[in-house]
Amino acid sequence: MERPTLYVTRLLPQPVLDSIFGQYRMLAEPTDQPPTEDELRRGFAEAQAVICTLTDRINASLLSHVTKLKVIANYAVGYNNIDLPAATQRGIIVTNTPDVLTDATADLTWTLLLALTRRVVEGDAWVRTGHWPGWTPTQMLGADVSGKTLGIIGMGRIGQAVAQRATGFRMSVIYAGRQSVAGPSGISWNRRPLDEVLAESDFLSLHVPLTEATHHLIDRRKLALMKPTAYLINTSRGPVIDEDALVSALEAKTIAGAGLDVYEQEPVVPARLMSLPNVVLLPHLGSATLETRVRMGLICLDNIAAVLGGRPAPNRVN
Ligand code: DGY
């Protein structure tokens, strides 16, 4: 029997590739480089199934060339890179990879929060210069985390996982979200209007999907509501923050600092942002553990097998 055709836009971890070989006919050898527009168009035009990544723009014009495509498995939980109505209109099923990256992303959120407040990146760089003069009482003072208030915007799976990790730090958790979410037993998470969460948090962490409604959700006005001692962490999507307004707030020190894993125009990071000492900047590492990236790939394959086998896709988003 002829194997179905699969187009994979980017090199995936080896265990995922091992699962592909034998089951599918790969249309192109995936590499770590983003595909050119031409390559993308050819892949989409010929494949029955596609695995694409969050940096591939899957728009209506690209989809207008497909003839055999049944399913797009997005190798990410967020799917703002795909024109969902255009896919739906063509009868193409779109799936994502929820759950399997929740812990990795929540862990990275805490990595940013702690690295930022305890000045880990600056400290490491200093020791490596060979010029650290030894301990002094006033050296590289950061900010306490334990006992403070963590504000979460978007209390979905990842927001809740971030909030759960705050228990060990005896933090109060307040959040803004579409629905009320009960905390773990004996712990209360308080749902509040967005402006109150902004004004009262010592650490503000963003966990909303990127949609028209959340584009620049954190703008100049919202940043101005934050305490001058507060830190902003973003592991969701860059355009949720007005980056220009954030840089101005950081330069003017109207907030204490920011830990960012995502940017408005990835991979471009504004020079003004890179020149600031009160930021920690990561290259979109939210789900970047080997175990997680393998699980994400296997979920993509489960969804593809379901659709091509005539069964419901477990993680359909349209
Ligand atoms: C996602 O899955 O949306 C993440 O940003 C990938 O790291």
mmCIF file of C-alpha atoms and ligand atoms in Angstrom:
data_model
loop_
_atom_site.group_PDB
_atom_site.id
_atom_site.type_symbol
_atom_site.label_atom_id
_atom_site.label_comp_id
_atom_site.label_asym_id
_atom_site.label_seq_id
_atom_site.Cartn_x
_atom_site.Cartn_y
_atom_site.Cartn_z
ATOM 1 C CA MET A 1 0.000 0.000 0.000
ATOM 2 C CA GLU A 2 1.266 3.438 -0.838
ATOM 3 C CA ARG A 3 2.399 5.468 2.164
ATOM 4 C CA PRO A 4 0.703 8.850 2.712
ATOM 5 C CA THR A 5 2.746 11.930 1.862
ATOM 6 C CA LEU A 6 3.962 14.091 4.731
ATOM 7 C CA TYR A 7 5.661 17.467 4.543
ATOM 8 C CA VAL A 8 7.625 18.461 7.651
ATOM 9 C CA THR A 9 8.778 22.064 7.570
ATOM 10 C CA ARG A 10 11.643 21.764 10.053
ATOM 11 C CA LEU A 11 14.064 19.194 11.454
ATOM 12 C CA LEU A 12 12.459 17.433 14.447
ATOM 13 C CA PRO A 13 14.131 15.403 17.225
ATOM 14 C CA GLN A 14 15.370 12.004 16.016
ATOM 15 C CA PRO A 15 12.781 9.843 17.857
ATOM 16 C CA VAL A 16 10.044 11.753 16.011
ATOM 17 C CA LEU A 17 11.779 11.257 12.659
ATOM 18 C CA ASP A 18 12.204 7.561 13.494
ATOM 19 C CA SER A 19 8.435 7.301 13.951
ATOM 20 C CA ILE A 20 7.835 9.016 10.630
ATOM 21 C CA PHE A 21 10.107 6.786 8.555
ATOM 22 C CA GLY A 22 8.321 3.686 7.362
ATOM 23 C CA GLN A 23 4.874 5.191 7.915
ATOM 24 C CA TYR A 24 4.959 8.189 5.603
ATOM 25 C CA ARG A 25 6.640 9.310 2.432
ATOM 26 C CA MET A 26 8.472 12.510 3.396
ATOM 27 C CA LEU A 27 8.278 15.091 0.648
ATOM 28 C CA ALA A 28 11.491 16.897 1.527
ATOM 29 C CA GLU A 29 14.462 16.416 3.816
ATOM 30 C CA PRO A 30 13.728 18.713 6.781
ATOM 31 C CA THR A 31 16.512 21.006 7.996
ATOM 32 C CA ASP A 32 16.935 23.510 10.822
ATOM 33 C CA GLN A 33 16.472 26.381 8.348
ATOM 34 C CA PRO A 34 13.028 27.885 7.771
ATOM 35 C CA PRO A 35 11.662 26.824 4.392
ATOM 36 C CA THR A 36 11.617 29.393 1.609
ATOM 37 C CA GLU A 37 8.180 30.505 0.381
ATOM 38 C CA ASP A 38 8.649 28.273 -2.641
ATOM 39 C CA GLU A 39 9.538 25.227 -0.584
ATOM 40 C CA LEU A 40 6.577 25.840 1.701
ATOM 41 C CA ARG A 41 4.234 26.191 -1.262
ATOM 42 C CA ARG A 42 5.535 23.013 -2.901
ATOM 43 C CA GLY A 43 5.260 21.038 0.333
ATOM 44 C CA PHE A 44 1.738 22.209 1.027
ATOM 45 C CA ALA A 45 0.663 21.657 -2.575
ATOM 46 C CA GLU A 46 1.770 18.019 -2.623
ATOM 47 C CA ALA A 47 1.237 16.708 0.902
ATOM 48 C CA GLN A 48 -1.680 14.892 2.474
ATOM 49 C CA ALA A 49 -0.415 15.907 5.904
ATOM 50 C CA VAL A 50 1.899 18.666 7.154
ATOM 51 C CA ILE A 51 3.789 19.206 10.379
ATOM 52 C CA CYS A 52 4.641 22.912 10.619
ATOM 53 C CA THR A 53 6.074 25.155 13.301
ATOM 54 C CA LEU A 54 5.033 28.389 14.947
ATOM 55 C CA THR A 55 7.346 30.418 12.711
ATOM 56 C CA ASP A 56 5.750 29.172 9.469
ATOM 57 C CA ARG A 57 3.059 31.588 8.271
ATOM 58 C CA ILE A 58 0.221 29.463 6.958
ATOM 59 C CA ASN A 59 -2.012 31.981 5.222
ATOM 60 C CA ALA A 60 -4.918 31.857 2.804
ATOM 61 C CA SER A 61 -2.690 32.353 -0.235
ATOM 62 C CA LEU A 62 -0.532 29.338 0.692
ATOM 63 C CA LEU A 63 -3.638 27.249 1.347
ATOM 64 C CA SER A 64 -5.138 28.211 -2.001
ATOM 65 C CA HIS A 65 -2.532 25.921 -3.669
ATOM 66 C CA VAL A 66 -3.328 22.747 -1.728
ATOM 67 C CA THR A 67 -5.087 19.888 -3.449
ATOM 68 C CA LYS A 68 -4.619 16.820 -1.262
ATOM 69 C CA LEU A 69 -4.006 18.285 2.170
ATOM 70 C CA LYS A 70 -6.210 16.857 4.942
ATOM 71 C CA VAL A 71 -4.427 17.890 8.099
ATOM 72 C CA ILE A 72 -1.991 20.515 9.399
ATOM 73 C CA ALA A 73 -0.427 19.439 12.682
ATOM 74 C CA ASN A 74 1.076 22.553 14.237
ATOM 75 C CA TYR A 75 4.138 21.685 16.309
ATOM 76 C CA ALA A 76 3.115 24.101 19.101
ATOM 77 C CA VAL A 77 0.253 24.734 21.463
ATOM 78 C CA GLY A 78 -0.266 28.249 20.030
ATOM 79 C CA TYR A 79 -1.623 28.344 16.478
ATOM 80 C CA ASN A 80 -1.706 32.078 15.740
ATOM 81 C CA ASN A 81 0.594 31.344 12.758
ATOM 82 C CA ILE A 82 -2.252 29.628 10.899
ATOM 83 C CA ASP A 83 -5.195 31.271 9.155
ATOM 84 C CA LEU A 84 -7.780 29.011 10.788
ATOM 85 C CA PRO A 85 -10.844 30.233 8.854
ATOM 86 C CA ALA A 86 -8.986 29.686 5.549
ATOM 87 C CA ALA A 87 -8.055 26.132 6.577
ATOM 88 C CA THR A 88 -11.586 25.399 7.759
ATOM 89 C CA GLN A 89 -13.042 26.744 4.536
ATOM 90 C CA ARG A 90 -10.923 24.239 2.599
ATOM 91 C CA GLY A 91 -11.905 21.373 4.900
ATOM 92 C CA ILE A 92 -8.386 21.070 6.334
ATOM 93 C CA ILE A 93 -8.174 19.951 9.952
ATOM 94 C CA VAL A 94 -5.712 21.873 12.132
ATOM 95 C CA THR A 95 -4.313 20.402 15.351
ATOM 96 C CA ASN A 96 -1.966 21.601 18.105
ATOM 97 C CA THR A 97 0.094 20.105 20.940
ATOM 98 C CA PRO A 98 -1.530 21.029 24.271
ATOM 99 C CA ASP A 99 -0.673 19.543 27.705
ATOM 100 C CA VAL A 100 2.680 17.983 26.806
ATOM 101 C CA LEU A 101 4.517 21.316 26.995
ATOM 102 C CA THR A 102 2.714 22.753 30.019
ATOM 103 C CA ASP A 103 5.351 21.761 32.584
ATOM 104 C CA ALA A 104 8.327 22.731 30.435
ATOM 105 C CA THR A 105 6.844 26.169 29.755
ATOM 106 C CA ALA A 106 5.871 26.729 33.392
ATOM 107 C CA ASP A 107 9.380 25.695 34.468
ATOM 108 C CA LEU A 108 10.913 28.157 32.026
ATOM 109 C CA THR A 109 8.640 30.917 33.302
ATOM 110 C CA TRP A 110 10.034 30.332 36.780
ATOM 111 C CA THR A 111 13.559 30.129 35.397
ATOM 112 C CA LEU A 112 13.100 33.633 33.971
ATOM 113 C CA LEU A 113 11.479 34.950 37.135
ATOM 114 C CA LEU A 114 14.268 33.711 39.390
ATOM 115 C CA ALA A 115 17.101 34.526 36.995
ATOM 116 C CA LEU A 116 15.795 38.061 36.723
ATOM 117 C CA THR A 117 15.221 38.768 40.404
ATOM 118 C CA ARG A 118 18.464 37.144 41.564
ATOM 119 C CA ARG A 119 20.505 38.609 38.693
ATOM 120 C CA VAL A 120 21.788 35.197 37.662
ATOM 121 C CA VAL A 121 22.852 36.153 34.145
ATOM 122 C CA GLU A 122 24.765 39.253 35.292
ATOM 123 C CA GLY A 123 26.395 37.291 38.122
ATOM 124 C CA ASP A 124 27.521 34.473 35.845
ATOM 125 C CA ALA A 125 28.980 36.979 33.361
ATOM 126 C CA TRP A 126 30.857 38.760 36.166
ATOM 127 C CA VAL A 127 32.463 35.590 37.526
ATOM 128 C CA ARG A 128 33.546 34.631 34.000
ATOM 129 C CA THR A 129 35.402 37.927 33.571
ATOM 130 C CA GLY A 130 37.821 36.748 36.262
ATOM 131 C CA HIS A 131 37.384 40.123 38.023
ATOM 132 C CA TRP A 132 34.932 39.181 40.771
ATOM 133 C CA PRO A 133 36.588 40.609 43.905
ATOM 134 C CA GLY A 134 34.804 38.283 46.368
ATOM 135 C CA TRP A 135 31.712 38.565 48.557
ATOM 136 C CA THR A 136 30.517 41.893 49.951
ATOM 137 C CA PRO A 137 27.257 42.737 51.745
ATOM 138 C CA THR A 138 26.090 45.162 49.065
ATOM 139 C CA GLN A 139 26.993 43.192 45.982
ATOM 140 C CA MET A 140 24.450 42.479 43.242
ATOM 141 C CA LEU A 141 21.393 42.756 45.440
ATOM 142 C CA GLY A 142 18.241 41.366 43.887
ATOM 143 C CA ALA A 143 14.669 41.081 45.132
ATOM 144 C CA ASP A 144 12.896 38.524 47.343
ATOM 145 C CA VAL A 145 10.431 36.222 45.666
ATOM 146 C CA SER A 146 9.051 34.253 48.628
ATOM 147 C CA GLY A 147 5.865 35.605 50.164
ATOM 148 C CA LYS A 148 5.188 38.104 47.379
ATOM 149 C CA THR A 149 2.261 38.389 44.967
ATOM 150 C CA LEU A 150 2.278 36.586 41.662
ATOM 151 C CA GLY A 151 -0.156 37.908 39.054
ATOM 152 C CA ILE A 152 -1.126 35.713 36.143
ATOM 153 C CA ILE A 153 -2.838 36.925 33.017
ATOM 154 C CA GLY A 154 -4.512 33.952 31.351
ATOM 155 C CA MET A 155 -5.245 31.099 33.730
ATOM 156 C CA GLY A 156 -5.275 28.211 31.261
ATOM 157 C CA ARG A 157 -3.138 25.090 31.542
ATOM 158 C CA ILE A 158 0.215 26.907 31.587
ATOM 159 C CA GLY A 159 -0.997 29.763 33.810
ATOM 160 C CA GLN A 160 -2.233 27.227 36.359
ATOM 161 C CA ALA A 161 1.031 25.261 36.236
ATOM 162 C CA VAL A 162 2.937 28.490 36.918
ATOM 163 C CA ALA A 163 0.586 29.290 39.807
ATOM 164 C CA GLN A 164 1.007 25.802 41.305
ATOM 165 C CA ARG A 165 4.758 26.300 41.446
ATOM 166 C CA ALA A 166 4.215 29.466 43.523
ATOM 167 C CA THR A 167 3.018 27.399 46.489
ATOM 168 C CA GLY A 168 6.561 26.451 47.427
ATOM 169 C CA PHE A 169 7.393 30.152 47.547
ATOM 170 C CA ARG A 170 4.405 30.903 49.827
ATOM 171 C CA MET A 171 3.152 33.464 47.316
ATOM 172 C CA SER A 172 -0.335 34.908 46.938
ATOM 173 C CA VAL A 173 -1.683 34.286 43.481
ATOM 174 C CA ILE A 174 -4.060 36.686 41.768
ATOM 175 C CA TYR A 175 -5.143 36.308 38.187
ATOM 176 C CA ALA A 176 -7.158 37.763 35.339
ATOM 177 C CA GLY A 177 -8.831 35.262 33.084
ATOM 178 C CA ARG A 178 -12.019 34.382 31.304
ATOM 179 C CA GLN A 179 -13.194 31.914 33.948
ATOM 180 C CA SER A 180 -12.748 31.212 37.635
ATOM 181 C CA VAL A 181 -10.242 28.511 38.417
ATOM 182 C CA ALA A 182 -10.021 26.822 41.796
ATOM 183 C CA GLY A 183 -6.516 26.532 43.221
ATOM 184 C CA PRO A 184 -5.194 23.255 44.632
ATOM 185 C CA SER A 185 -6.909 22.242 47.870
ATOM 186 C CA GLY A 186 -6.236 24.628 50.737
ATOM 187 C CA ILE A 187 -4.871 27.338 48.445
ATOM 188 C CA SER A 188 -6.891 30.166 46.986
ATOM 189 C CA TRP A 189 -6.140 31.847 43.718
ATOM 190 C CA ASN A 190 -8.038 35.128 43.473
ATOM 191 C CA ARG A 191 -9.609 36.185 40.217
ATOM 192 C CA ARG A 192 -9.531 39.961 39.796
ATOM 193 C CA PRO A 193 -10.069 42.560 37.075
ATOM 194 C CA LEU A 194 -7.014 42.903 34.830
ATOM 195 C CA ASP A 195 -6.126 46.416 36.031
ATOM 196 C CA GLU A 196 -6.102 45.271 39.661
ATOM 197 C CA VAL A 197 -3.831 42.337 38.836
ATOM 198 C CA LEU A 198 -1.490 44.753 37.076
ATOM 199 C CA ALA A 199 -1.460 47.184 39.987
ATOM 200 C CA GLU A 200 -1.003 44.643 42.770
ATOM 201 C CA SER A 201 1.423 42.067 41.392
ATOM 202 C CA ASP A 202 5.093 41.906 42.295
ATOM 203 C CA PHE A 203 5.582 39.497 39.399
ATOM 204 C CA LEU A 204 3.287 39.498 36.415
ATOM 205 C CA SER A 205 3.334 36.505 34.098
ATOM 206 C CA LEU A 206 1.528 36.341 30.738
ATOM 207 C CA HIS A 207 -0.160 33.149 29.551
ATOM 208 C CA VAL A 208 -2.741 34.190 26.977
ATOM 209 C CA PRO A 209 -2.885 32.977 23.375
ATOM 210 C CA LEU A 210 -2.153 35.588 20.710
ATOM 211 C CA THR A 211 -5.435 36.730 19.154
ATOM 212 C CA GLU A 212 -6.765 40.059 17.908
ATOM 213 C CA ALA A 213 -8.036 40.700 21.437
ATOM 214 C CA THR A 214 -4.691 40.025 23.120
ATOM 215 C CA HIS A 215 -2.473 41.841 20.608
ATOM 216 C CA HIS A 216 -0.739 44.586 22.664
ATOM 217 C CA LEU A 217 -2.832 43.605 25.679
ATOM 218 C CA ILE A 218 0.051 44.994 27.732
ATOM 219 C CA ASP A 219 0.362 48.501 26.366
ATOM 220 C CA ARG A 220 1.655 51.812 27.700
ATOM 221 C CA ARG A 221 -1.391 52.384 29.908
ATOM 222 C CA LYS A 222 -1.263 48.907 31.440
ATOM 223 C CA LEU A 223 2.489 49.116 32.038
ATOM 224 C CA ALA A 224 1.915 52.406 33.851
ATOM 225 C CA LEU A 225 -0.369 50.591 36.309
ATOM 226 C CA MET A 226 2.427 48.262 37.436
ATOM 227 C CA LYS A 227 4.475 48.914 40.572
ATOM 228 C CA PRO A 228 7.971 50.361 39.997
ATOM 229 C CA THR A 229 9.278 47.301 41.868
ATOM 230 C CA ALA A 230 7.363 44.797 39.706
ATOM 231 C CA TYR A 231 8.765 42.380 37.134
ATOM 232 C CA LEU A 232 7.044 41.304 33.919
ATOM 233 C CA ILE A 233 7.562 37.797 32.516
ATOM 234 C CA ASN A 234 6.420 36.735 29.050
ATOM 235 C CA THR A 235 6.590 33.155 27.808
ATOM 236 C CA SER A 236 3.406 33.407 25.706
ATOM 237 C CA ARG A 237 3.724 35.357 22.444
ATOM 238 C CA GLY A 238 5.722 38.533 21.824
ATOM 239 C CA PRO A 239 2.969 40.695 20.317
ATOM 240 C CA VAL A 240 0.919 40.392 23.533
ATOM 241 C CA ILE A 241 3.199 43.198 24.775
ATOM 242 C CA ASP A 242 3.725 46.511 23.017
ATOM 243 C CA GLU A 243 7.509 46.065 22.932
ATOM 244 C CA ASP A 244 8.203 49.735 22.327
ATOM 245 C CA ALA A 245 6.165 50.714 25.366
ATOM 246 C CA LEU A 246 7.915 48.030 27.426
ATOM 247 C CA VAL A 247 11.369 49.323 26.489
ATOM 248 C CA SER A 248 10.330 52.841 27.487
ATOM 249 C CA ALA A 249 9.007 51.578 30.838
ATOM 250 C CA LEU A 250 12.224 49.651 31.493
ATOM 251 C CA GLU A 251 14.407 52.603 30.488
ATOM 252 C CA ALA A 252 12.406 54.963 32.707
ATOM 253 C CA LYS A 253 12.435 52.320 35.480
ATOM 254 C CA THR A 254 8.677 52.570 35.954
ATOM 255 C CA ILE A 255 8.901 48.773 36.287
ATOM 256 C CA ALA A 256 11.848 46.882 37.772
ATOM 257 C CA GLY A 257 12.588 44.433 34.996
ATOM 258 C CA ALA A 258 11.385 41.957 32.417
ATOM 259 C CA GLY A 259 12.081 38.336 31.608
ATOM 260 C CA LEU A 260 11.248 37.594 27.993
ATOM 261 C CA ASP A 261 11.224 34.368 26.004
ATOM 262 C CA VAL A 262 9.266 35.810 23.078
ATOM 263 C CA TYR A 263 9.401 38.985 20.971
ATOM 264 C CA GLU A 264 7.202 40.973 18.623
ATOM 265 C CA GLN A 265 9.254 40.285 15.480
ATOM 266 C CA GLU A 266 11.167 37.080 16.196
ATOM 267 C CA PRO A 267 14.046 36.566 15.703
ATOM 268 C CA VAL A 268 14.593 40.345 15.732
ATOM 269 C CA VAL A 269 15.139 41.749 19.209
ATOM 270 C CA PRO A 270 15.322 45.550 19.412
ATOM 271 C CA ALA A 271 18.804 46.903 20.200
ATOM 272 C CA ARG A 272 17.318 49.157 22.907
ATOM 273 C CA LEU A 273 15.957 46.085 24.686
ATOM 274 C CA MET A 274 19.257 44.208 24.388
ATOM 275 C CA SER A 275 21.163 47.125 25.887
ATOM 276 C CA LEU A 276 19.177 47.099 29.146
ATOM 277 C CA PRO A 277 20.641 45.575 32.297
ATOM 278 C CA ASN A 278 17.259 44.858 33.922
ATOM 279 C CA VAL A 279 16.113 42.205 31.441
ATOM 280 C CA VAL A 280 16.761 38.531 30.843
ATOM 281 C CA LEU A 281 16.282 37.550 27.211
ATOM 282 C CA LEU A 282 15.849 33.967 26.038
ATOM 283 C CA PRO A 283 15.482 32.629 22.483
ATOM 284 C CA HIS A 284 11.911 31.222 22.683
ATOM 285 C CA LEU A 285 12.839 28.209 24.807
ATOM 286 C CA GLY A 286 9.433 27.604 26.465
ATOM 287 C CA SER A 287 8.989 24.017 25.317
ATOM 288 C CA ALA A 288 12.655 23.347 24.604
ATOM 289 C CA THR A 289 13.390 20.147 26.480
ATOM 290 C CA LEU A 290 14.190 16.992 24.556
ATOM 291 C CA GLU A 291 11.402 15.023 26.234
ATOM 292 C CA THR A 292 8.830 17.723 25.537
ATOM 293 C CA ARG A 293 9.853 18.270 21.924
ATOM 294 C CA VAL A 294 9.655 14.499 21.312
ATOM 295 C CA ARG A 295 6.179 14.350 22.891
ATOM 296 C CA MET A 296 5.070 17.302 20.755
ATOM 297 C CA GLY A 297 6.177 15.480 17.605
ATOM 298 C CA LEU A 298 4.458 12.257 18.608
ATOM 299 C CA ILE A 299 1.222 14.156 19.274
ATOM 300 C CA CYS A 300 1.448 15.661 15.787
ATOM 301 C CA LEU A 301 1.798 12.139 14.387
ATOM 302 C CA ASP A 302 -1.148 10.830 16.469
ATOM 303 C CA ASN A 303 -3.323 13.602 15.089
ATOM 304 C CA ILE A 304 -2.219 12.968 11.525
ATOM 305 C CA ALA A 305 -2.793 9.206 11.844
ATOM 306 C CA ALA A 306 -6.291 9.870 13.223
ATOM 307 C CA VAL A 307 -7.286 12.218 10.406
ATOM 308 C CA LEU A 308 -5.831 10.087 7.602
ATOM 309 C CA GLY A 309 -7.410 7.011 9.220
ATOM 310 C CA GLY A 310 -10.834 8.670 9.223
ATOM 311 C CA ARG A 311 -10.971 9.076 13.019
ATOM 312 C CA PRO A 312 -11.487 12.302 15.029
ATOM 313 C CA ALA A 313 -8.246 14.197 15.679
ATOM 314 C CA PRO A 314 -7.588 14.309 19.434
ATOM 315 C CA ASN A 315 -6.287 17.895 19.337
ATOM 316 C CA ARG A 316 -8.354 19.537 16.640
ATOM 317 C CA VAL A 317 -8.569 23.350 16.949
ATOM 318 C CA ASN A 318 -10.914 24.202 14.047
HETATM 319 C C1 DGY B 1 4.078 26.842 21.732
HETATM 320 O O1 DGY B 1 3.931 25.627 21.638
HETATM 321 O O2 DGY B 1 3.179 27.628 21.436
HETATM 322 C C2 DGY B 1 5.413 27.304 22.225
HETATM 323 O O3 DGY B 1 5.573 28.654 22.087
HETATM 324 C C3 DGY B 1 6.499 26.505 21.545
HETATM 325 O O4 DGY B 1 7.689 26.647 22.239
#
